[in-house]
PDB file of C-alpha atoms in Angstrom:
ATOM      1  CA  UNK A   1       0.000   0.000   0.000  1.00  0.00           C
ATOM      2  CA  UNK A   2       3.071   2.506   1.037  1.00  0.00           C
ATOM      3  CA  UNK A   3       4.502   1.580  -2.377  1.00  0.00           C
ATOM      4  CA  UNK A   4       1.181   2.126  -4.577  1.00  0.00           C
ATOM      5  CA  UNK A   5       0.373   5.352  -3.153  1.00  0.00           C
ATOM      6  CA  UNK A   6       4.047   6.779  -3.606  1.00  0.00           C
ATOM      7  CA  UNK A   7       3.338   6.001  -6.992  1.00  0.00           C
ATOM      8  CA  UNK A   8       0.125   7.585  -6.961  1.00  0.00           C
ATOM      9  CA  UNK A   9       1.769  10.820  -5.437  1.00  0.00           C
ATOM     10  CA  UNK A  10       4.159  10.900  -7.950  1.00  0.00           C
ATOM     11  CA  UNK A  11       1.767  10.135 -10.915  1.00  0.00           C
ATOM     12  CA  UNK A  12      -0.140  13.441  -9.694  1.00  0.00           C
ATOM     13  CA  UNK A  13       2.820  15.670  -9.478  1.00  0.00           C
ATOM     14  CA  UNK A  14       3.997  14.633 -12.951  1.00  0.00           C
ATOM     15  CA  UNK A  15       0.483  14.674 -14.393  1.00  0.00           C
ATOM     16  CA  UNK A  16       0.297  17.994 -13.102  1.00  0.00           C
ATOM     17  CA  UNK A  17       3.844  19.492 -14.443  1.00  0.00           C
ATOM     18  CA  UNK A  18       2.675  17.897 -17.848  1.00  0.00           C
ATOM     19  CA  UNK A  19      -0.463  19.894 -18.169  1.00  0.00           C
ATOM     20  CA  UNK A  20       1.166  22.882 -17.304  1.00  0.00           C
ATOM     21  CA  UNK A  21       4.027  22.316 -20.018  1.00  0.00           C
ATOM     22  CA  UNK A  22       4.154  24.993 -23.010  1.00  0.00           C
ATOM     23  CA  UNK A  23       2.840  22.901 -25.945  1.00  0.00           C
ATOM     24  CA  UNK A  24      -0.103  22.136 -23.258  1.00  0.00           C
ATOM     25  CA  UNK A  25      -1.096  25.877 -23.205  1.00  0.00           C
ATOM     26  CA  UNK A  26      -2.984  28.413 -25.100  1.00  0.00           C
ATOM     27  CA  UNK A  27      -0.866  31.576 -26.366  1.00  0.00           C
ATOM     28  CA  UNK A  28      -0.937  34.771 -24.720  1.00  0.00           C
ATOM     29  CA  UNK A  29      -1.982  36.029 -28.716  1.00  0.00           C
ATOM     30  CA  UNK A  30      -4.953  34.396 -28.801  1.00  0.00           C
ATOM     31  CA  UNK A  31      -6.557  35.942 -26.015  1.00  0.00           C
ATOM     32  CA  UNK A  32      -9.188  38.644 -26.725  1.00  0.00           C
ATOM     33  CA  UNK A  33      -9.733  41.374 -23.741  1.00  0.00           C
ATOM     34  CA  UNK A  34     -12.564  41.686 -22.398  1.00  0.00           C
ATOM     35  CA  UNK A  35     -14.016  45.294 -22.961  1.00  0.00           C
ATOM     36  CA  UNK A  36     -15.286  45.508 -19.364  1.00  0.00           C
ATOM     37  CA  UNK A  37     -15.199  43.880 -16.306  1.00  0.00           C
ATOM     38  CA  UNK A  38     -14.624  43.757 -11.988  1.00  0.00           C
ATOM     39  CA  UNK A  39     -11.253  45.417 -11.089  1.00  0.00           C
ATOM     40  CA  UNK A  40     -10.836  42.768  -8.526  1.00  0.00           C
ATOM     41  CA  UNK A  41      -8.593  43.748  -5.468  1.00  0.00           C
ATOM     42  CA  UNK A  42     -11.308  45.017  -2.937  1.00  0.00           C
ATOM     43  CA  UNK A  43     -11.120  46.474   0.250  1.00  0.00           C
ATOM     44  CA  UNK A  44     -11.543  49.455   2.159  1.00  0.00           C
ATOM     45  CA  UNK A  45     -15.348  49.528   2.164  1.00  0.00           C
ATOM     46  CA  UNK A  46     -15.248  47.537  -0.863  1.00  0.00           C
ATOM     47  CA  UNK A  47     -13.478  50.239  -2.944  1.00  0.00           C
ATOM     48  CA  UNK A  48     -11.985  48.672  -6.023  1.00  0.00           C
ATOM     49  CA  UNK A  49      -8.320  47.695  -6.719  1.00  0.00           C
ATOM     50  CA  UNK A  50      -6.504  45.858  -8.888  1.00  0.00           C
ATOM     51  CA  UNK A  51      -3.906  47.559 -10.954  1.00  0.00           C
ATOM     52  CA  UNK A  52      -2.105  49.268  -7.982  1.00  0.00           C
ATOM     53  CA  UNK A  53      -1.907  45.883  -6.587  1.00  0.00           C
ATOM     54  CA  UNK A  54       1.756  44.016  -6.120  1.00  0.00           C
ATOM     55  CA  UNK A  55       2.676  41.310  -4.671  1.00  0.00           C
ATOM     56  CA  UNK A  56       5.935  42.041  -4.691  1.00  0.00           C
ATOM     57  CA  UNK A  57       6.924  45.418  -4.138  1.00  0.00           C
ATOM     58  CA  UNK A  58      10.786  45.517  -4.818  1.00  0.00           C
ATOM     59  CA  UNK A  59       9.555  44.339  -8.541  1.00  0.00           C
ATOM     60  CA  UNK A  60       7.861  46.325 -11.333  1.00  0.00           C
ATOM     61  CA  UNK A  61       4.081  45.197 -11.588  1.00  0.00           C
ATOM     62  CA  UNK A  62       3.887  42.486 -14.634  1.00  0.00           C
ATOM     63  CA  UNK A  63       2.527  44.550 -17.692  1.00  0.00           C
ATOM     64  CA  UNK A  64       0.484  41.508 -18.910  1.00  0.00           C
ATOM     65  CA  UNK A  65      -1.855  41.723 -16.056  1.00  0.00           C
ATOM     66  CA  UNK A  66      -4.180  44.165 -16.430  1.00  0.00           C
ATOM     67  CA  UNK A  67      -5.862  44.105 -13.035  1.00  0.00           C
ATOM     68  CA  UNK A  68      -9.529  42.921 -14.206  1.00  0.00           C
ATOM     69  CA  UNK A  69      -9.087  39.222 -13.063  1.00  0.00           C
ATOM     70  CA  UNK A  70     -10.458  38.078 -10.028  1.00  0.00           C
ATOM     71  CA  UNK A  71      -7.601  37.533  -7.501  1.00  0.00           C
ATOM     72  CA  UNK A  72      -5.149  39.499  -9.452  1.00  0.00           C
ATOM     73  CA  UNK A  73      -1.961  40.385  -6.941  1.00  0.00           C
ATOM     74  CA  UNK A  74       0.566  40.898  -9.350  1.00  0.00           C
ATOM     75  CA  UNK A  75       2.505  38.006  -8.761  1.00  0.00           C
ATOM     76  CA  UNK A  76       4.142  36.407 -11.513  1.00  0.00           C
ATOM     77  CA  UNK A  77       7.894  36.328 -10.968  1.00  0.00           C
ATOM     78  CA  UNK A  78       8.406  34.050 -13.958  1.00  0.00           C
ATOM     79  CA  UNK A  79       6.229  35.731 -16.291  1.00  0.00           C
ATOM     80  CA  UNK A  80       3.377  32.782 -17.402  1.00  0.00           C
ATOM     81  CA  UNK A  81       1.425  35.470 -17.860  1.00  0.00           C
ATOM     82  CA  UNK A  82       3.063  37.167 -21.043  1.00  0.00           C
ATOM     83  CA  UNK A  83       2.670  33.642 -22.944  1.00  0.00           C
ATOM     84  CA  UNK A  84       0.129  32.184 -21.307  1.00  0.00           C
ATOM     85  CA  UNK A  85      -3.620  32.740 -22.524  1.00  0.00           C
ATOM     86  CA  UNK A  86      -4.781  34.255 -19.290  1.00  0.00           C
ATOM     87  CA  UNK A  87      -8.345  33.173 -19.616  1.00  0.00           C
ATOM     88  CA  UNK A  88      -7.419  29.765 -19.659  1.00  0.00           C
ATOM     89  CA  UNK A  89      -5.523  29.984 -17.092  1.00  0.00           C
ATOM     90  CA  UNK A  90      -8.269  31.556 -14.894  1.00  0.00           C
ATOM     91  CA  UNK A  91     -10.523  28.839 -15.742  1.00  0.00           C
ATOM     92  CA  UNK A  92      -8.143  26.394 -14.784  1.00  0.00           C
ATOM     93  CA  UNK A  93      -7.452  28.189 -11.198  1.00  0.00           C
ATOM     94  CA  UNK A  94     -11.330  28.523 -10.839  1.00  0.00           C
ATOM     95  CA  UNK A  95     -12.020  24.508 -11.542  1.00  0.00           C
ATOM     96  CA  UNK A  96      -9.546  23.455  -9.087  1.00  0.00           C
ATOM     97  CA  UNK A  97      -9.828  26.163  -6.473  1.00  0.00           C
ATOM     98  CA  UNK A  98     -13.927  24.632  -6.561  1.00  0.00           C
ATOM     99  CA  UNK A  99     -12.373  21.009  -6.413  1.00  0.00           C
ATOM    100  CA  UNK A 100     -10.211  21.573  -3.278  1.00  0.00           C
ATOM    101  CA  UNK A 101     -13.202  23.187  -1.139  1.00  0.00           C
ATOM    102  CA  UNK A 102     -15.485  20.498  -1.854  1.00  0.00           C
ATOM    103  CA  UNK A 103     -12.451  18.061  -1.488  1.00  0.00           C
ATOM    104  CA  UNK A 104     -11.371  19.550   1.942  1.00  0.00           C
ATOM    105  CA  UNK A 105     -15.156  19.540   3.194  1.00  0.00           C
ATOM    106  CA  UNK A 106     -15.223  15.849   2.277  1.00  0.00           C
ATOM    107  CA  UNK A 107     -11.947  15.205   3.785  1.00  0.00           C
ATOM    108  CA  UNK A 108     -13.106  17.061   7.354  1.00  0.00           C
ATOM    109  CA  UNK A 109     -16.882  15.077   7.147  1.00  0.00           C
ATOM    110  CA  UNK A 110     -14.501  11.861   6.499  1.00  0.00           C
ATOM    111  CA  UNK A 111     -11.923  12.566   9.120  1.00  0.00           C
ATOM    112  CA  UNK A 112     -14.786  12.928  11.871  1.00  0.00           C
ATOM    113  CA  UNK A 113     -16.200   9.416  11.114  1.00  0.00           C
ATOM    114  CA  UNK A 114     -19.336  10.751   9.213  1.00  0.00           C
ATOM    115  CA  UNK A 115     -20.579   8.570   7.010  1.00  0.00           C
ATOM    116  CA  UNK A 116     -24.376   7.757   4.981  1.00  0.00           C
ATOM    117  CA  UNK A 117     -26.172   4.997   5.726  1.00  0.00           C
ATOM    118  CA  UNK A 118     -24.904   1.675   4.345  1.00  0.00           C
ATOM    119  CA  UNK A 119     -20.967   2.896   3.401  1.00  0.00           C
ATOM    120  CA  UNK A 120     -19.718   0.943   6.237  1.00  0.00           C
ATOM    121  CA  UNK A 121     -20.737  -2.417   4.545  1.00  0.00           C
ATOM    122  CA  UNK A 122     -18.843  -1.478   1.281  1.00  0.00           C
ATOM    123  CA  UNK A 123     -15.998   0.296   2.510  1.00  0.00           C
ATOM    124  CA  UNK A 124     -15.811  -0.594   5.914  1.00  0.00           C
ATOM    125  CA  UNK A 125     -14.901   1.943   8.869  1.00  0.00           C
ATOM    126  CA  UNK A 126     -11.541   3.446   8.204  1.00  0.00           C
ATOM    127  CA  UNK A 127     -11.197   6.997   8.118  1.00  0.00           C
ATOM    128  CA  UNK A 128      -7.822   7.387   6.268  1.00  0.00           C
ATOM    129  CA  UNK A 129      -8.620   8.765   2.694  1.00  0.00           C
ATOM    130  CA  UNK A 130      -5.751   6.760   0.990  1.00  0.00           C
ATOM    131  CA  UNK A 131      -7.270   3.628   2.573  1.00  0.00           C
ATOM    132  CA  UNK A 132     -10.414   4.957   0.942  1.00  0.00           C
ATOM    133  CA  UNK A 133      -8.924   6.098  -1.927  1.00  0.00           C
ATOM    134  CA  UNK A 134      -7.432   1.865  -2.741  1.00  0.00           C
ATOM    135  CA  UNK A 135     -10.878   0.142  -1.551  1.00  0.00           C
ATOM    136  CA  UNK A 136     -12.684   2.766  -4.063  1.00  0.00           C
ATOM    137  CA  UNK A 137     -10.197   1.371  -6.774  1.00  0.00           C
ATOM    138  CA  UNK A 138     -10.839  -1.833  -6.318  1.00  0.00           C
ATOM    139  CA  UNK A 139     -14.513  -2.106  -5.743  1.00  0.00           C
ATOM    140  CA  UNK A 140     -14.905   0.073  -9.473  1.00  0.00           C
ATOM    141  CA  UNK A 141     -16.481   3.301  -7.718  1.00  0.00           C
ATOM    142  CA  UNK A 142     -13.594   5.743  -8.444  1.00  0.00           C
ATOM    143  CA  UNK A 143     -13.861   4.519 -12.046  1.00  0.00           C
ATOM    144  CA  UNK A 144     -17.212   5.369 -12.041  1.00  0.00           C
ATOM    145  CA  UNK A 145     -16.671   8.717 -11.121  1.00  0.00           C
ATOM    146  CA  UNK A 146     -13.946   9.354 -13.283  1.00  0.00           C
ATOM    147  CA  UNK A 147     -16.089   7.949 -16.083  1.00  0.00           C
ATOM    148  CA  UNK A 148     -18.904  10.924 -15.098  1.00  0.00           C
ATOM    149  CA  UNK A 149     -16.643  13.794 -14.478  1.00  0.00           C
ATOM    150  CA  UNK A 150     -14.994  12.886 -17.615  1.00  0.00           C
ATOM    151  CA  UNK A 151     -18.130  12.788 -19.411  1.00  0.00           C
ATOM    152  CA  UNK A 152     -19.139  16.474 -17.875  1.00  0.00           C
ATOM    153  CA  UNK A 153     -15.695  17.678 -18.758  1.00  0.00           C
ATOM    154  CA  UNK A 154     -16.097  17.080 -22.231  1.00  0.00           C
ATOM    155  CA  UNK A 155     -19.567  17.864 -22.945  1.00  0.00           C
ATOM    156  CA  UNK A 156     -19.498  20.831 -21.116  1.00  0.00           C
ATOM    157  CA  UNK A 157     -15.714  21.989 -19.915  1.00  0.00           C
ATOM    158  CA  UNK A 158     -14.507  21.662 -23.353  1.00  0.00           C
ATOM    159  CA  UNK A 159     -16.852  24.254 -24.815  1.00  0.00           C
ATOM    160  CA  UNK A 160     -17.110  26.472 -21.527  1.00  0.00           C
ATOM    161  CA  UNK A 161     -12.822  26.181 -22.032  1.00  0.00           C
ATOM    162  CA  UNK A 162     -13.444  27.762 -25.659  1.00  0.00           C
ATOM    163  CA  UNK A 163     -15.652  30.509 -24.883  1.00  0.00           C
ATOM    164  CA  UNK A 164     -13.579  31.818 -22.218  1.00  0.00           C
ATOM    165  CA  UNK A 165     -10.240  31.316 -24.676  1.00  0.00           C
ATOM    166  CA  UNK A 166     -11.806  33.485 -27.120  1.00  0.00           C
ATOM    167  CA  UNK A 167     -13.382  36.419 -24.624  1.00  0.00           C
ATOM    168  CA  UNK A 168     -16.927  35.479 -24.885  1.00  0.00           C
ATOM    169  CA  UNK A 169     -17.139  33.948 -21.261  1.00  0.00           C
ATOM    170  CA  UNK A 170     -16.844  35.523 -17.792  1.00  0.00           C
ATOM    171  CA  UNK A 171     -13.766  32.335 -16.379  1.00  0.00           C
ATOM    172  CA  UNK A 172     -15.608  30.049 -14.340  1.00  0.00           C
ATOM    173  CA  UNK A 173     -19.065  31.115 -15.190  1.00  0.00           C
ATOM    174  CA  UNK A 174     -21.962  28.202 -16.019  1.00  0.00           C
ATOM    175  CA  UNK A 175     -24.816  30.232 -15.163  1.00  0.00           C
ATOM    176  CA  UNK A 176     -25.677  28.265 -12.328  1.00  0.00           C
ATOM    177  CA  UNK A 177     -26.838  30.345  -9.762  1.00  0.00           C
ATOM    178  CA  UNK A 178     -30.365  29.240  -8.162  1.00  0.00           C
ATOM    179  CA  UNK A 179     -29.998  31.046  -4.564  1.00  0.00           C
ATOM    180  CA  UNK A 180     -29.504  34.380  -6.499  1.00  0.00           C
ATOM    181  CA  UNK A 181     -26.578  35.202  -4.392  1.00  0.00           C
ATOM    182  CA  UNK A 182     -23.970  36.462  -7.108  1.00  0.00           C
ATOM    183  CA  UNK A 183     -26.925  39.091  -8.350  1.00  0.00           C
ATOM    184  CA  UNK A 184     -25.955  41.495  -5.752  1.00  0.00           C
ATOM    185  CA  UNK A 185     -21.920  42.673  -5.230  1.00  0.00           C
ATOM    186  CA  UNK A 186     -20.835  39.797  -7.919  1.00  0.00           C
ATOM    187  CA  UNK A 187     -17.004  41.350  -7.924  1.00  0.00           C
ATOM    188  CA  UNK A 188     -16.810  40.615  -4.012  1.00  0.00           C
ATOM    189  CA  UNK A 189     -17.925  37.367  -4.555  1.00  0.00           C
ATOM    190  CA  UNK A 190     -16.009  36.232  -7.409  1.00  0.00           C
ATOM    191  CA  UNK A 191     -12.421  37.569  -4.728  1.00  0.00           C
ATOM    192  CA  UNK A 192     -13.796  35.369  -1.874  1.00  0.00           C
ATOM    193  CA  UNK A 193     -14.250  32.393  -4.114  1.00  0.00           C
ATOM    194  CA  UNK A 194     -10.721  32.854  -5.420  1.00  0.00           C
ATOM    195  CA  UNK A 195      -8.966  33.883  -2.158  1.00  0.00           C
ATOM    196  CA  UNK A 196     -10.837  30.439  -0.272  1.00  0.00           C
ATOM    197  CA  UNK A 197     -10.193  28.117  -2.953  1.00  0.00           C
ATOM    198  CA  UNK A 198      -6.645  29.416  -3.201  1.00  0.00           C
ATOM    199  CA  UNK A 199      -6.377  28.495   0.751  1.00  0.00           C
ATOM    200  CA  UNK A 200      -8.399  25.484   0.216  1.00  0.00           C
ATOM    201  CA  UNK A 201      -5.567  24.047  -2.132  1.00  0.00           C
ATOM    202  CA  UNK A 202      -2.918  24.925   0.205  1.00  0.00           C
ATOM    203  CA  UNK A 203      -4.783  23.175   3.058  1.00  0.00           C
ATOM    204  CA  UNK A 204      -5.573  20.588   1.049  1.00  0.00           C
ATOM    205  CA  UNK A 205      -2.096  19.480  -0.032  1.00  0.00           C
ATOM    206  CA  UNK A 206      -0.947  19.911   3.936  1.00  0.00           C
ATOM    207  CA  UNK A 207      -3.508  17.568   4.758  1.00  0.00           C
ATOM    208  CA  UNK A 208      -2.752  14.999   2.861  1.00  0.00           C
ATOM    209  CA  UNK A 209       0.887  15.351   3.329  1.00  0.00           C
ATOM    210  CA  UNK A 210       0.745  15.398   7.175  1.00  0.00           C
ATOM    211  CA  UNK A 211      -1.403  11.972   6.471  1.00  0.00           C
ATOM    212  CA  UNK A 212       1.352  10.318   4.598  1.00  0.00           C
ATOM    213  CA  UNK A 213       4.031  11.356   7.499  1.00  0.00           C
ATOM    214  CA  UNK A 214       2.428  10.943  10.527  1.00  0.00           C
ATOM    215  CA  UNK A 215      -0.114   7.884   9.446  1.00  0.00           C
ATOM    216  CA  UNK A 216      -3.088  10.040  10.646  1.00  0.00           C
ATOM    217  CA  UNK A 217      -6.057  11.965   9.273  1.00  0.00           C
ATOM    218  CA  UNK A 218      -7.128  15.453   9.900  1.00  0.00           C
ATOM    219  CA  UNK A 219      -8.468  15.485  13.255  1.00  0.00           C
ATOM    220  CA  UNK A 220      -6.046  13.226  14.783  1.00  0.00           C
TER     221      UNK A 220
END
């Protein structure tokens, strides 16, 4: 088991380098600005900012970002940005920052034994997600899933990709909103979705670390 899920750790990491690898990635030239949109650093009463924004101050803000992306901070020491189709990029951000809150949530409900009805007779009681993770394997159910989200991906990812590649697509937006709640200060909400998801990643990847060194799950 310690073996397989080194291998699965390092399967992810190179999976991920490889998507990010040049001849993976949109140009910077194909991008088409959007005419308007939310200048996206807010604060002080919900004033907007964005272009005055930078990371890091002993360095020249990066020309290429133009301040109306959601979460923009300057920060691009190695300059993806001037290459890089920056829609595509956003889009990318956006679909894992959602991943890694509802993966953390379901990594907290996991950790504190909460399970439906009926899951203890397939998977039995563990609480370690890599335990999880190999039963799920085995018994077909992570197949099935990845059969699903595949399915979604391509019938509706792959065109929702284009549309924000060519500037006719807010990144990130499906035009699912049934509660209303993104009717009313949309630019404030679009920064707290970024800023959590960004922390959700981070937590995320400590968690699961701190599981492989220590042998135990989030709450102990």
């Amino acid at each position: 088991n310690e073996k397989m899920l080194r291998l699965t750790v390092l399967s992810a990491v190179l999976a991920s380098a490889a998507a990010f690898a040049p001849s993976a990635l949109p140009m910077a030239g194909t991008r088409t600005l959007r005419s308007s949109g939310p200048s996206m650093q807010l604060y002080k009463a919900g004033q907007a900012q964005g272009k005055g924004v930078n990371a890091i101050p002993i360095f020249p803000r990066p020309a290429s970002l133009k301040g109306d992306m959601a979460g923009d901070l300057g920060f691009d020491p190695l300059g993806f940005s001037s290459w890089v189709n920056l829609g595509f990029v956003q889009e990318a951000e956006i679909k894992h920052c959602r991943l890694a809150m509802l993966g953390l949530a379901g990594c907290f409900v996991e950790s504190a034994g909460l399970k439906f009805p009926g899951v203890d007779k397939v998977f039995g009681a563990s609480t370690n997600v890599f335990e999880l993770h190999n039963l799920a394997v085995e018994k077909g159910s992570l197949g099935q899933i990845l059969f699903w989200t595949g399915f979604f991906e391509i019938v509706v990812g792959l065109p929702a990709m284009n549309a924000t590649i060519e500037g006719s697509r807010i990144p990130g937006d499906f035009g699912f909103d049934p509660l209303g709640v993104g009717k009313k200060d949309f630019a404030r909400m679009q920064l707290s979705e970024i800023q959590n998801g960004r922390l959700a990643m981070l937590a995320l990847s400590g968690f699961f670390h701190h599981t492989i060194i220590t042998g135990k799950g989030m709450l102990g």
